[in-house]
Amino acid sequence: MTKPATRIQQKNRTAILQAALDVFSQYGFRGATVDQIATAAGLSKPNLLYYFPSKAAIHVALLSSLLDLWLDPLRDLDPDGDPIAEILKYAAGKLDLSRDYPRESRLFANEVLQGAPRLSDGFPALKTLVDEKAQVIRTWAESGKIADIDPYHLIFLIWAQTQHYADFDVQVRAVLGHDDPYPKAAEFLDHVLRRTLTP
Amino acid sequence: MTKPATRIQQKNRTAILQAALDVFSQYGFRGATVDQIATAAGLSKPNLLYYFPSKAAIHVALLSSLLDLWLDPLRDLDPDGDPIAEILKYAAGKLDLSRDYPRESRLFANEVLQGAPRLSDGFPALKTLVDEKAQVIRTWAESGKIADIDPYHLIFLIWAQTQHYADFDVQVRAVLGHDDPYPKAAEFLDHVLRRTLTP
DNA sequence: GTCTATATCCCGATAGAC
DNA sequence: GTCTATCGGGATATAGAC
């Protein structure tokens, strides 16, 4: 049972995952249908279910590969770097994720919004990482290298503000028009964080 | 056809809308079932459909009453008030909405996240209001009363940061534990905005 | 106005030929 | 590996008695 992994198998599997990402991120788990995903992947429905045993299995496969990607920029926060530069770099990296992986952001948002029924397994690891990095930021604050702020709410600010541009894309575009909002968003976030963090 | 509106009718209608808010906000439109809503409202499924012609009609009724509530604090932004105090008051009011109406926030988030198929009618009015208030903030910035920032991204920051605590509630609690996060969130948001806006 | 029973449709998953 | 055909469950909505 150690999958041989033909080239054609690999190709179909990734086509399915890409199509499922499109469909799940737009319609949510319940709202998505296997038929939609199969059509988007260029396969028939039974053929799709030859590669994945169920609709839920595809969803799990997507989610489990997602959390790591999502937390990577935070992992890179360096306790020995320059505090403000490190936090700005983190926020910029997170904003790049929203710009480059909006579907993944919306998949994640859909899941958390509905109580994270299939994701809550990942929360302990998330908490561990956030606790660790929050402690780094707190140390910076206590040593006076940055302003005295709550590190957890700072992290929430960065999450909320960056993910907003991916998750609420239609609303952002309804207000701003269809020009790329990311350059100005990056500039604004930079301004906010510099002001917030300066001792 | 001008509904007589018996007391019992009013009571059932509001019970249905409250129950539907619970269910839709947690499971999304497709994920919610009429049976769930009926049970939560203490009615049988056909009886529920005596009050509303369809599942979609309930959803529409909820959404259309929602946008007004959601935009009220922004409407109150007074061009003749003290700039920084006005913006802080707006942000605090919006955060109160997240605390007091988390289900409404999640209903809205579910809808926008999925492309706002049933809400896009409201976007023009939303844009008009945002444009108007952004112009107020821009005028404040140009007169040097606040820092020179982009008013639209400032509004997005306030939306994103305040709604985050309602929409991503499970994630916030997974990180912070189950204590009420709002007092510290309010304090933090206040700090961020004062720093951001000071000329 | 409220119920039981049911029509009708859609969806996930399977059977089985090729 | 891929297809057509179909099963079986569950959902929305309706029929019709009370």
mmCIF file of N, CA and C in Angstrom, chain A residues 9-21 37 40-43 52:
data_model
loop_
_atom_site.group_PDB
_atom_site.id
_atom_site.type_symbol
_atom_site.label_atom_id
_atom_site.label_comp_id
_atom_site.label_asym_id
_atom_site.label_seq_id
_atom_site.Cartn_x
_atom_site.Cartn_y
_atom_site.Cartn_z
ATOM 1 N N GLN A 9 -1.079 9.881 -11.748
ATOM 2 C CA GLN A 9 -1.737 9.941 -10.450
ATOM 3 C C GLN A 9 -1.422 11.245 -9.751
ATOM 4 N N GLN A 10 -0.151 11.587 -9.714
ATOM 5 C CA GLN A 10 0.250 12.846 -9.098
ATOM 6 C C GLN A 10 -0.462 14.017 -9.743
ATOM 7 N N LYS A 11 -0.496 13.989 -11.054
ATOM 8 C CA LYS A 11 -1.123 15.098 -11.780
ATOM 9 C C LYS A 11 -2.596 15.224 -11.412
ATOM 10 N N ASN A 12 -3.298 14.099 -11.386
ATOM 11 C CA ASN A 12 -4.712 14.154 -11.047
ATOM 12 C C ASN A 12 -4.937 14.571 -9.592
ATOM 13 N N ARG A 13 -4.119 14.053 -8.731
ATOM 14 C CA ARG A 13 -4.283 14.423 -7.318
ATOM 15 C C ARG A 13 -4.116 15.928 -7.109
ATOM 16 N N THR A 14 -3.086 16.492 -7.710
ATOM 17 C CA THR A 14 -2.895 17.933 -7.521
ATOM 18 C C THR A 14 -3.980 18.729 -8.228
ATOM 19 N N ALA A 15 -4.451 18.226 -9.381
ATOM 20 C CA ALA A 15 -5.556 18.920 -10.065
ATOM 21 C C ALA A 15 -6.792 18.925 -9.181
ATOM 22 N N ILE A 16 -7.055 17.808 -8.530
ATOM 23 C CA ILE A 16 -8.213 17.718 -7.630
ATOM 24 C C ILE A 16 -8.055 18.687 -6.470
ATOM 25 N N LEU A 17 -6.872 18.716 -5.877
ATOM 26 C CA LEU A 17 -6.673 19.585 -4.712
ATOM 27 C C LEU A 17 -6.795 21.060 -5.096
ATOM 28 N N GLN A 18 -6.273 21.406 -6.251
ATOM 29 C CA GLN A 18 -6.411 22.789 -6.707
ATOM 30 C C GLN A 18 -7.881 23.143 -6.945
ATOM 31 N N ALA A 19 -8.588 22.260 -7.621
ATOM 32 C CA ALA A 19 -10.006 22.510 -7.889
ATOM 33 C C ALA A 19 -10.793 22.581 -6.585
ATOM 34 N N ALA A 20 -10.473 21.686 -5.657
ATOM 35 C CA ALA A 20 -11.187 21.668 -4.383
ATOM 36 C C ALA A 20 -10.920 22.945 -3.593
ATOM 37 N N LEU A 21 -9.692 23.449 -3.705
ATOM 38 C CA LEU A 21 -9.361 24.705 -3.039
ATOM 39 C C LEU A 21 -10.225 25.837 -3.581
ATOM 40 N N ILE A 37 -16.335 20.098 -7.923
ATOM 41 C CA ILE A 37 -14.892 19.891 -7.825
ATOM 42 C C ILE A 37 -14.395 19.018 -8.967
ATOM 43 N N ALA A 40 -14.380 20.981 -12.197
ATOM 44 C CA ALA A 40 -13.284 21.938 -12.200
ATOM 45 C C ALA A 40 -11.939 21.251 -12.390
ATOM 46 N N ALA A 41 -11.847 20.001 -11.954
ATOM 47 C CA ALA A 41 -10.589 19.267 -12.100
ATOM 48 C C ALA A 41 -10.525 18.527 -13.429
ATOM 49 N N GLY A 42 -11.599 18.579 -14.206
ATOM 50 C CA GLY A 42 -11.616 17.891 -15.481
ATOM 51 C C GLY A 42 -11.787 16.396 -15.368
ATOM 52 N N LEU A 43 -12.492 15.971 -14.323
ATOM 53 C CA LEU A 43 -12.711 14.539 -14.118
ATOM 54 C C LEU A 43 -14.201 14.272 -13.914
ATOM 55 N N PHE A 52 -9.660 10.084 -4.075
ATOM 56 C CA PHE A 52 -9.905 10.392 -2.658
ATOM 57 C C PHE A 52 -11.140 9.628 -2.209
#
